[in-house]
Short mmCIF file of C-alpha atoms in Angstrom, two decimals:
data_model
loop_
_atom_site.label_atom_id
_atom_site.label_comp_id
_atom_site.label_asym_id
_atom_site.label_seq_id
_atom_site.Cartn_x
_atom_site.Cartn_y
_atom_site.Cartn_z
CA LYS A 15 36.27 63.30 36.53
CA ASP A 16 33.24 65.45 35.65
CA ASP A 17 29.86 63.75 35.79
CA ALA A 18 27.96 64.75 32.63
CA ASP A 19 24.64 63.70 34.20
CA GLY A 20 25.21 65.77 37.32
CA GLY A 21 24.69 62.75 39.55
CA PHE A 22 21.31 61.75 38.11
CA LEU A 23 20.70 58.03 37.94
CA ARG A 24 20.03 56.96 34.35
CA THR A 25 18.32 53.76 33.33
CA SER A 26 17.43 52.37 29.96
CA VAL A 27 14.05 50.85 29.14
CA VAL A 28 13.48 49.13 25.82
CA LEU A 29 9.83 48.99 24.77
CA PRO A 30 8.56 46.64 22.10
CA GLU A 31 7.74 48.30 18.79
CA GLY A 32 4.24 49.65 18.47
CA ARG A 33 3.79 50.68 22.10
CA GLU A 34 2.34 54.14 22.58
CA ARG A 35 4.90 56.62 23.86
CA THR A 36 5.21 60.25 24.84
CA TYR A 37 7.58 62.62 23.06
CA PHE A 38 10.05 61.80 25.84
CA GLY A 39 9.85 58.12 24.85
CA TRP A 40 7.99 57.03 27.98
CA GLU A 41 5.32 54.38 27.57
CA VAL A 42 1.69 55.47 27.89
CA ALA A 43 0.02 52.77 30.01
CA PRO A 44 -3.02 53.95 31.99
CA HIS A 45 -3.81 50.35 32.97
CA GLY A 46 -0.49 50.35 34.82
CA LEU A 47 -1.70 53.22 37.00
CA THR A 48 -4.85 51.29 37.90
CA GLU A 49 -2.77 48.20 38.71
CA LEU A 50 -0.32 50.19 40.84
CA LEU A 51 -3.00 52.02 42.82
CA THR A 52 -4.97 48.84 43.53
CA ARG A 53 -1.80 46.98 44.50
CA ILE A 54 -0.73 49.72 46.93
CA ALA A 55 -4.23 49.76 48.42
CA ARG A 56 -4.27 45.98 48.80
CA GLU A 57 -0.74 45.52 50.17
CA TYR A 58 -0.30 48.64 52.32
CA ARG A 59 -3.89 49.64 53.16
CA PRO A 60 -3.32 53.41 53.26
CA ALA A 61 -6.14 55.58 54.61
CA GLU A 62 -5.77 57.96 51.65
CA MET A 63 -3.84 58.03 48.39
CA TYR A 64 -2.91 60.93 46.11
CA VAL A 65 -1.56 60.75 42.57
CA THR A 66 1.02 63.49 42.07
CA GLU A 67 3.04 64.53 39.04
CA ASN A 68 1.18 62.40 36.51
CA GLY A 69 1.57 63.88 33.07
CA SER A 70 3.02 63.62 29.61
CA CYS A 71 5.48 65.33 27.34
CA TYR A 72 4.61 66.07 23.72
CA ASP A 73 6.01 68.31 20.99
CA ASP A 74 3.50 71.15 21.31
CA GLN A 75 3.06 73.39 18.28
CA VAL A 76 1.58 76.88 18.41
CA GLU A 77 -1.00 77.20 15.61
CA ALA A 78 -1.33 80.31 13.43
CA ASP A 79 -4.25 81.49 15.59
CA GLY A 80 -2.14 81.11 18.76
CA SER A 81 -3.86 77.95 20.00
CA ILE A 82 -2.05 74.82 21.13
CA ASP A 83 -4.10 71.75 20.24
CA ASP A 84 -2.34 69.13 22.35
CA VAL A 85 -4.84 66.35 21.70
CA LYS A 86 -2.43 63.62 22.82
CA ARG A 87 -1.92 65.26 26.23
CA ARG A 88 -5.66 65.77 26.65
CA ASP A 89 -6.25 62.11 25.77
CA TYR A 90 -3.50 61.11 28.20
CA LEU A 91 -5.28 62.98 30.99
CA VAL A 92 -8.68 61.50 30.08
CA ARG A 93 -7.32 57.96 30.05
CA HIS A 94 -5.30 58.32 33.26
CA LEU A 95 -8.20 59.89 35.13
CA ASP A 96 -10.34 56.96 33.94
CA ALA A 97 -7.61 54.68 35.34
CA VAL A 98 -7.80 56.45 38.71
CA LYS A 99 -11.59 56.07 38.68
CA ALA A 100 -11.22 52.34 37.96
CA ALA A 101 -8.83 52.02 40.92
CA ARG A 102 -11.26 53.89 43.17
CA ASN A 103 -14.08 51.62 42.02
CA ALA A 104 -11.86 48.66 42.95
CA GLY A 105 -11.42 50.04 46.47
CA ALA A 106 -8.28 52.19 46.28
CA PRO A 107 -8.81 55.21 48.57
CA VAL A 108 -7.61 57.77 46.02
CA LYS A 109 -8.55 61.25 47.26
CA GLY A 110 -6.73 63.43 44.74
CA TYR A 111 -5.00 63.65 41.37
CA PHE A 112 -2.51 66.34 40.42
CA ALA A 113 -1.67 66.69 36.73
CA TRP A 114 1.94 67.40 35.84
CA SER A 115 2.32 70.15 35.06
CA LEU A 116 0.36 73.37 35.18
CA LEU A 117 3.03 75.23 33.19
CA ASP A 118 5.77 74.25 30.79
CA ASN A 119 8.84 74.44 32.96
CA PHE A 120 12.54 73.72 33.35
CA GLU A 121 13.10 69.97 33.55
CA TRP A 122 16.27 69.10 35.46
CA SER A 123 17.65 66.64 32.93
CA GLU A 124 16.31 68.31 29.76
CA GLY A 125 16.15 72.04 30.45
CA TYR A 126 13.46 73.76 28.38
CA LEU A 127 13.48 71.14 25.59
CA ARG A 128 10.50 69.11 26.87
CA ARG A 129 7.02 70.49 27.55
CA PHE A 130 4.74 68.91 30.15
CA GLY A 131 2.40 71.83 30.91
CA ILE A 132 -1.31 72.16 30.31
CA ALA A 133 -0.49 75.85 29.82
CA TYR A 134 2.09 76.82 27.21
CA VAL A 135 4.88 79.18 28.27
CA ASP A 136 6.67 81.35 25.73
CA PHE A 137 10.04 81.31 27.47
CA LYS A 138 11.17 84.53 25.76
CA THR A 139 8.17 86.65 26.82
CA GLN A 140 6.81 84.51 29.71
CA GLN A 141 3.32 84.76 28.14
CA ARG A 142 1.09 81.84 29.12
CA THR A 143 -1.53 80.26 26.85
CA LEU A 144 -3.93 77.59 28.05
CA LYS A 145 -3.58 74.53 25.84
CA LEU A 146 -6.46 72.32 24.71
CA SER A 147 -5.55 69.94 27.56
CA GLY A 148 -5.73 72.79 30.07
CA LYS A 149 -9.15 73.85 28.84
CA TRP A 150 -10.37 70.26 29.05
CA TYR A 151 -8.93 69.82 32.57
CA ARG A 152 -10.51 73.10 33.72
CA ASP A 153 -13.90 71.97 32.42
CA PHE A 154 -13.46 68.49 33.90
CA LEU A 155 -12.66 69.88 37.34
CA GLY A 156 -15.55 72.34 37.14
CA ALA A 157 -17.95 69.50 36.41
CA GLN A 158 -16.81 67.67 39.59
CA ARG A 159 -18.28 70.31 41.91
#
């Protein structure tokens, strides 16, 4: 028998109404990141911690002027970086944070239907356009020097 999911494990999560979600339907819960990082620090006492592939999927629209004003993704990054800072202030040895993703890309279970990038990719021409979130992240990182 053919496996329509290609062997990927699928789970179902039902969120109460009114919870903030990404376009993918995933809950947006920055406090959960703080709780997870502080718990890992407390229970496992790692020397260093890195947050990798933390990002969000939204239905990005290219405006008439060519800009992509992904305010929700920018706000997601702001809130999750604040959550990392809170965990660091609580003693978690977080040394790095890597936003997912630099570019819109091919997602294994969704193909090109979902966009996670802070830079928009026109999949027909391969032209890249920095989104509002990418501009914010660039400026944020520059201010950390």
